């Protein structure tokens, strides 16, 4: 059976501020999300009952703990649907790399099943369910360049959509998101007044050098947590900066380190230099809100 074939895109965090610990145990964040055109393929096929998943990646579970299955089950319950769905995922987004692969798959399944089951919920109707699945899932209902507040699950598209070429270096060092946040907590000083992302947005509107304001607060904690990563990041960063990256940063809680370039030839040179230095590396383009929507319809 043919089924509904969808693309499920990755994200990077162009900046991330950890403002403190909330009463509910989550962190209060301020981040700028950016979708890129690196993507998994997700195929949804109707079946009489039950939700099943098949993914070709050894680190992704083929069972009910898969975030894509949890999304389908949640929507099925919510909309009281009896029929089932078979989900097939072709993984290209590196797993557990801070690129949001699982969250993206979950949002893609919600959007896809809304169409397949003709529920008519749309992005706003799916938002509440998306939040229950994970803090990054609501962003993937929108895509493009967006500001994420609260747990990162309160998402607002930015007026100016960032355009550029992204080079991703994958150091292949596993990092636990929880461990990175624990280290960050130990070092956390109250940051309510931090306004770097505000500076970025306002300077960006003026067309001034806005990029220097962006950084990832989790970077230091991640590098202390994994000293082997720290050594690699030093080398990766040096190449990205030398080749003219506007921004070089860790994505999410890592361990993917990326550079954002205005020009394709600089990105290609950085990619080649990193590959020659032995890093696993890939290149992508930023995906704006409009292009994200079009890619999904
Ligand atoms: P986070 O920062 O939310 O941990 P990430 O972007 O670093 O996410 P993911 O690729 O989403 O990393 O994978 C995180 C974990 O989720 C992995 O250990 C993986 O086994 C599990 N997982 C469950 N479902 C999926 C899925 N559909 N795709 C990828 N990973 C999944």
Short mmCIF file of C-alpha atoms and ligand atoms in Angstrom, two decimals:
data_model
loop_
_atom_site.label_atom_id
_atom_site.label_comp_id
_atom_site.label_asym_id
_atom_site.label_seq_id
_atom_site.Cartn_x
_atom_site.Cartn_y
_atom_site.Cartn_z
CA UNK A 1 0.00 0.00 0.00
CA UNK A 2 1.28 3.45 -0.96
CA UNK A 3 0.57 5.43 2.20
CA UNK A 4 1.29 9.05 3.07
CA UNK A 5 4.96 9.98 2.64
CA UNK A 6 6.28 12.94 4.64
CA UNK A 7 9.59 14.62 5.37
CA UNK A 8 10.57 15.11 8.99
CA UNK A 9 13.19 17.86 9.31
CA UNK A 10 15.96 18.47 11.85
CA UNK A 11 16.60 21.66 13.85
CA UNK A 12 19.54 23.46 15.35
CA UNK A 13 19.41 25.95 18.22
CA UNK A 14 20.94 29.21 17.03
CA UNK A 15 21.06 30.41 20.62
CA UNK A 16 19.95 28.98 23.93
CA UNK A 17 19.65 30.66 27.32
CA UNK A 18 18.93 28.70 30.48
CA UNK A 19 17.22 31.17 32.78
CA UNK A 20 16.58 28.97 35.80
CA UNK A 21 14.75 26.02 37.24
CA UNK A 22 10.94 26.11 37.23
CA UNK A 23 8.64 24.89 39.99
CA UNK A 24 7.61 21.95 37.79
CA UNK A 25 11.24 20.75 37.63
CA UNK A 26 11.79 21.79 34.02
CA UNK A 27 14.15 24.55 32.97
CA UNK A 28 13.01 27.99 31.95
CA UNK A 29 14.56 28.49 28.51
CA UNK A 30 14.83 31.08 25.82
CA UNK A 31 16.01 29.73 22.51
CA UNK A 32 16.03 30.42 18.79
CA UNK A 33 15.10 27.33 16.86
CA UNK A 34 15.94 26.88 13.20
CA UNK A 35 14.79 24.06 10.92
CA UNK A 36 17.27 22.76 8.35
CA UNK A 37 16.64 20.64 5.27
CA UNK A 38 18.31 17.51 6.64
CA UNK A 39 15.39 15.12 7.07
CA UNK A 40 14.05 11.66 7.88
CA UNK A 41 11.35 10.12 5.72
CA UNK A 42 8.16 9.08 7.47
CA UNK A 43 5.54 6.92 5.75
CA UNK A 44 2.11 6.40 7.31
CA UNK A 45 -0.03 3.46 6.16
CA UNK A 46 -3.51 2.70 7.42
CA UNK A 47 -4.00 -0.66 9.10
CA UNK A 48 -7.08 -2.13 10.76
CA UNK A 49 -5.79 -1.80 14.29
CA UNK A 50 -2.78 -1.01 16.43
CA UNK A 51 0.10 1.40 15.98
CA UNK A 52 3.36 -0.15 14.81
CA UNK A 53 6.72 1.32 13.80
CA UNK A 54 9.67 0.22 11.75
CA UNK A 55 12.87 2.25 11.69
CA UNK A 56 16.13 1.30 10.03
CA UNK A 57 18.39 2.81 12.74
CA UNK A 58 19.79 0.54 15.47
CA UNK A 59 19.47 3.19 18.21
CA UNK A 60 15.82 3.93 17.54
CA UNK A 61 13.32 1.68 19.33
CA UNK A 62 10.80 -0.28 17.21
CA UNK A 63 8.31 -0.38 20.07
CA UNK A 64 5.77 1.81 21.91
CA UNK A 65 8.53 3.97 23.41
CA UNK A 66 9.27 5.39 19.95
CA UNK A 67 8.16 9.02 20.05
CA UNK A 68 6.39 8.63 16.70
CA UNK A 69 4.26 5.80 18.14
CA UNK A 70 3.51 7.82 21.27
CA UNK A 71 2.33 10.68 19.07
CA UNK A 72 0.04 8.40 17.04
CA UNK A 73 -1.38 6.74 20.16
CA UNK A 74 -2.01 10.13 21.80
CA UNK A 75 -3.86 11.44 18.74
CA UNK A 76 -5.83 8.22 18.39
CA UNK A 77 -7.04 8.49 21.96
CA UNK A 78 -7.76 12.18 21.65
CA UNK A 79 -9.80 11.81 18.44
CA UNK A 80 -11.30 8.40 19.41
CA UNK A 81 -10.05 6.72 16.27
CA UNK A 82 -10.39 2.93 16.09
CA UNK A 83 -8.20 2.13 13.12
CA UNK A 84 -4.45 1.79 13.43
CA UNK A 85 -1.41 2.98 11.52
CA UNK A 86 1.90 1.46 10.46
CA UNK A 87 4.75 3.99 10.67
CA UNK A 88 7.95 3.57 8.71
CA UNK A 89 10.92 5.85 9.43
CA UNK A 90 14.02 6.16 7.27
CA UNK A 91 16.55 7.85 9.62
CA UNK A 92 19.01 10.40 8.32
CA UNK A 93 18.99 12.79 11.28
CA UNK A 94 21.76 11.68 13.67
CA UNK A 95 20.19 10.15 16.79
CA UNK A 96 20.65 11.83 20.19
CA UNK A 97 22.66 14.62 18.62
CA UNK A 98 20.66 17.66 19.76
CA UNK A 99 18.99 17.90 16.33
CA UNK A 100 15.50 17.03 17.53
CA UNK A 101 14.97 13.92 15.39
CA UNK A 102 12.52 12.16 17.71
CA UNK A 103 10.52 15.34 18.38
CA UNK A 104 10.36 16.09 14.66
CA UNK A 105 9.11 12.57 13.90
CA UNK A 106 6.41 13.01 16.55
CA UNK A 107 5.19 16.33 15.12
CA UNK A 108 5.27 14.94 11.58
CA UNK A 109 3.13 11.99 12.65
CA UNK A 110 0.61 14.35 14.30
CA UNK A 111 0.38 16.51 11.16
CA UNK A 112 0.24 13.47 8.89
CA UNK A 113 -2.44 11.62 10.82
CA UNK A 114 -4.52 14.78 11.06
CA UNK A 115 -4.64 14.58 7.25
CA UNK A 116 -4.92 10.80 6.89
CA UNK A 117 -7.78 10.57 9.40
CA UNK A 118 -9.35 13.85 8.17
CA UNK A 119 -9.55 15.28 11.69
CA UNK A 120 -9.20 18.93 10.70
CA UNK A 121 -7.34 19.84 13.91
CA UNK A 122 -4.57 21.81 12.21
CA UNK A 123 -1.48 23.15 13.94
CA UNK A 124 -3.36 24.92 16.72
CA UNK A 125 -5.57 21.92 17.39
CA UNK A 126 -2.49 19.70 17.68
CA UNK A 127 -0.49 22.05 19.88
CA UNK A 128 -1.69 20.78 23.27
CA UNK A 129 -1.01 17.17 22.37
CA UNK A 130 2.41 18.11 21.00
CA UNK A 131 3.40 19.71 24.34
CA UNK A 132 2.60 16.54 26.24
CA UNK A 133 4.98 14.57 24.02
CA UNK A 134 8.06 16.73 24.56
CA UNK A 135 9.25 20.32 24.87
CA UNK A 136 10.62 20.49 21.30
CA UNK A 137 7.59 18.92 19.60
CA UNK A 138 5.44 22.11 19.31
CA UNK A 139 8.23 23.87 17.42
CA UNK A 140 8.09 21.22 14.70
CA UNK A 141 4.42 22.00 14.08
CA UNK A 142 5.64 25.41 12.86
CA UNK A 143 9.27 25.19 11.72
CA UNK A 144 11.41 28.01 10.27
CA UNK A 145 13.18 30.48 12.55
CA UNK A 146 11.28 30.75 15.83
CA UNK A 147 11.67 31.94 19.39
CA UNK A 148 11.05 29.25 22.01
CA UNK A 149 10.10 30.31 25.54
CA UNK A 150 9.11 28.57 28.80
CA UNK A 151 10.27 24.92 28.42
CA UNK A 152 10.94 25.77 24.76
CA UNK A 153 7.37 24.70 24.03
CA UNK A 154 5.92 28.20 23.72
CA UNK A 155 6.91 29.03 20.17
CA UNK A 156 6.71 32.25 18.15
CA UNK A 157 7.90 32.59 14.54
CA UNK A 158 10.40 35.40 13.98
CA UNK A 159 9.64 38.05 11.43
CA UNK A 160 13.02 37.68 9.74
CA UNK A 161 13.70 34.09 8.75
CA UNK A 162 17.39 33.23 8.86
CA UNK A 163 18.93 32.06 5.61
CA UNK A 164 22.19 30.24 5.34
CA UNK A 165 24.21 27.08 4.96
CA UNK A 166 24.80 24.85 7.94
CA UNK A 167 27.75 22.53 8.43
CA UNK A 168 27.20 19.90 11.09
CA UNK A 169 30.08 18.03 12.69
CA UNK A 170 29.12 14.89 14.57
CA UNK A 171 31.78 14.09 17.15
CA UNK A 172 30.18 10.69 17.85
CA UNK A 173 30.40 11.17 21.60
CA UNK A 174 27.14 10.35 23.36
CA UNK A 175 25.91 12.94 25.82
CA UNK A 176 22.98 12.60 28.17
CA UNK A 177 20.68 15.64 28.02
CA UNK A 178 19.81 15.14 31.71
CA UNK A 179 23.48 15.02 32.75
CA UNK A 180 24.26 18.22 30.83
CA UNK A 181 21.35 20.03 32.49
CA UNK A 182 22.46 18.76 35.93
CA UNK A 183 25.91 20.26 35.37
CA UNK A 184 24.34 23.46 34.13
CA UNK A 185 22.19 23.63 37.32
CA UNK A 186 25.26 23.35 39.50
CA UNK A 187 26.78 26.36 37.73
CA UNK A 188 23.56 28.32 37.31
CA UNK A 189 23.51 31.89 38.44
CA UNK A 190 20.16 33.72 38.29
CA UNK A 191 19.75 34.90 34.72
CA UNK A 192 16.29 36.45 34.58
CA UNK A 193 17.74 39.66 33.20
CA UNK A 194 19.76 38.05 30.47
CA UNK A 195 18.81 39.67 27.19
CA UNK A 196 21.20 38.28 24.62
CA UNK A 197 18.41 36.86 22.49
CA UNK A 198 16.55 40.15 22.69
CA UNK A 199 19.72 41.91 21.50
CA UNK A 200 20.04 39.43 18.67
CA UNK A 201 16.48 39.94 17.45
CA UNK A 202 16.56 43.72 17.68
CA UNK A 203 20.02 44.11 16.10
CA UNK A 204 19.07 41.64 13.42
CA UNK A 205 16.11 43.82 12.46
CA UNK A 206 18.50 46.76 12.11
CA UNK A 207 20.77 44.65 9.89
CA UNK A 208 23.66 45.11 12.32
CA UNK A 209 26.16 42.51 13.52
CA UNK A 210 23.71 40.51 15.57
CA UNK A 211 25.34 37.11 15.57
CA UNK A 212 27.89 37.82 18.26
CA UNK A 213 25.08 37.88 20.82
CA UNK A 214 24.12 34.28 20.24
CA UNK A 215 25.56 31.42 22.29
CA UNK A 216 24.43 28.19 23.85
CA UNK A 217 24.43 28.27 27.67
CA UNK A 218 24.65 24.47 27.74
CA UNK A 219 27.93 24.40 25.85
CA UNK A 220 30.22 24.83 28.83
CA UNK A 221 28.34 22.23 30.87
CA UNK A 222 28.45 19.76 27.95
CA UNK A 223 32.18 20.22 27.52
CA UNK A 224 32.85 19.71 31.24
CA UNK A 225 30.61 16.63 31.19
CA UNK A 226 32.53 15.11 28.27
CA UNK A 227 36.20 16.16 28.20
CA UNK A 228 36.78 14.12 25.03
CA UNK A 229 34.12 16.24 23.35
CA UNK A 230 35.83 19.42 24.56
CA UNK A 231 39.01 18.49 22.71
CA UNK A 232 37.12 17.76 19.50
CA UNK A 233 35.00 20.90 19.74
CA UNK A 234 38.11 23.02 19.99
CA UNK A 235 39.29 21.63 16.64
CA UNK A 236 35.86 21.81 14.99
CA UNK A 237 35.30 25.37 16.14
CA UNK A 238 38.70 26.49 14.88
CA UNK A 239 37.87 25.20 11.36
CA UNK A 240 34.38 26.75 11.33
CA UNK A 241 35.65 30.15 12.46
CA UNK A 242 38.62 30.07 10.07
CA UNK A 243 36.27 29.36 7.15
CA UNK A 244 34.08 32.32 8.08
CA UNK A 245 31.09 30.94 10.04
CA UNK A 246 28.74 33.67 11.27
CA UNK A 247 27.97 31.45 14.23
CA UNK A 248 29.60 28.29 15.61
CA UNK A 249 27.79 26.56 18.46
CA UNK A 250 26.60 23.36 20.05
CA UNK A 251 23.06 22.39 19.09
CA UNK A 252 20.73 21.76 22.05
CA UNK A 253 22.54 19.64 24.62
CA UNK A 254 24.88 18.26 21.94
CA UNK A 255 26.87 16.60 20.82
CA UNK A 256 26.43 18.00 17.29
CA UNK A 257 28.49 21.15 16.72
CA UNK A 258 27.52 23.34 13.79
CA UNK A 259 28.56 26.40 11.84
CA UNK A 260 26.22 28.77 10.03
CA UNK A 261 27.55 30.35 6.82
CA UNK A 262 26.15 33.01 4.49
CA UNK A 263 27.91 31.61 1.45
CA UNK A 264 27.75 28.10 0.06
CA UNK A 265 31.39 27.97 -1.00
CA UNK A 266 32.59 28.74 2.54
CA UNK A 267 30.33 26.02 3.91
CA UNK A 268 31.68 23.56 1.35
CA UNK A 269 35.26 24.43 2.32
CA UNK A 270 34.51 23.96 6.01
CA UNK A 271 32.84 20.63 5.25
CA UNK A 272 35.88 19.40 3.30
CA UNK A 273 38.33 20.58 5.97
CA UNK A 274 36.38 18.83 8.74
CA UNK A 275 36.06 15.63 6.71
CA UNK A 276 39.81 15.73 6.01
CA UNK A 277 40.41 16.07 9.76
CA UNK A 278 38.45 12.83 10.24
CA UNK A 279 35.10 14.16 11.43
CA UNK A 280 31.76 12.82 10.33
CA UNK A 281 30.18 15.86 8.76
CA UNK A 282 27.14 16.88 6.75
CA UNK A 283 25.84 20.05 5.16
CA UNK A 284 22.32 21.44 5.01
CA UNK A 285 20.43 24.64 4.29
CA UNK A 286 18.20 26.53 6.65
CA UNK A 287 14.51 25.99 6.01
CA UNK A 288 12.24 29.01 6.44
CA UNK A 289 8.71 28.94 7.81
CA UNK A 290 7.27 29.15 4.28
CA UNK A 291 9.45 26.43 2.84
CA UNK A 292 8.77 24.21 5.86
CA UNK A 293 5.02 24.54 5.29
CA UNK A 294 5.30 23.91 1.58
CA UNK A 295 7.48 20.85 2.15
CA UNK A 296 4.77 19.36 4.31
CA UNK A 297 1.70 20.00 2.20
P1 LIG B 1 16.66 15.28 22.98
O1 LIG B 1 17.52 16.50 23.06
O2 LIG B 1 15.19 15.55 23.05
O3 LIG B 1 17.13 14.12 23.81
P2 LIG B 1 17.90 14.63 20.44
O4 LIG B 1 17.55 15.49 19.31
O5 LIG B 1 19.25 14.82 21.06
O6 LIG B 1 16.75 14.75 21.48
P3 LIG B 1 16.77 12.20 19.31
O7 LIG B 1 17.35 11.85 18.00
O8 LIG B 1 15.40 12.74 19.34
O9 LIG B 1 17.81 13.12 20.07
O10 LIG B 1 16.85 10.87 20.22
C1 LIG B 1 16.80 10.88 21.62
C2 LIG B 1 16.44 9.48 22.14
O11 LIG B 1 15.09 9.18 21.82
C3 LIG B 1 17.28 8.36 21.57
O12 LIG B 1 17.88 7.69 22.64
C4 LIG B 1 16.31 7.45 20.83
O13 LIG B 1 16.55 6.09 21.08
C5 LIG B 1 14.94 7.84 21.37
N1 LIG B 1 13.88 7.86 20.32
C6 LIG B 1 12.61 7.46 20.45
N2 LIG B 1 11.91 7.64 19.33
C7 LIG B 1 12.75 8.16 18.42
C8 LIG B 1 12.61 8.56 17.07
N3 LIG B 1 11.45 8.45 16.41
N4 LIG B 1 13.68 9.07 16.47
C9 LIG B 1 14.86 9.21 17.13
N5 LIG B 1 15.06 8.82 18.41
C10 LIG B 1 14.01 8.31 19.06
#
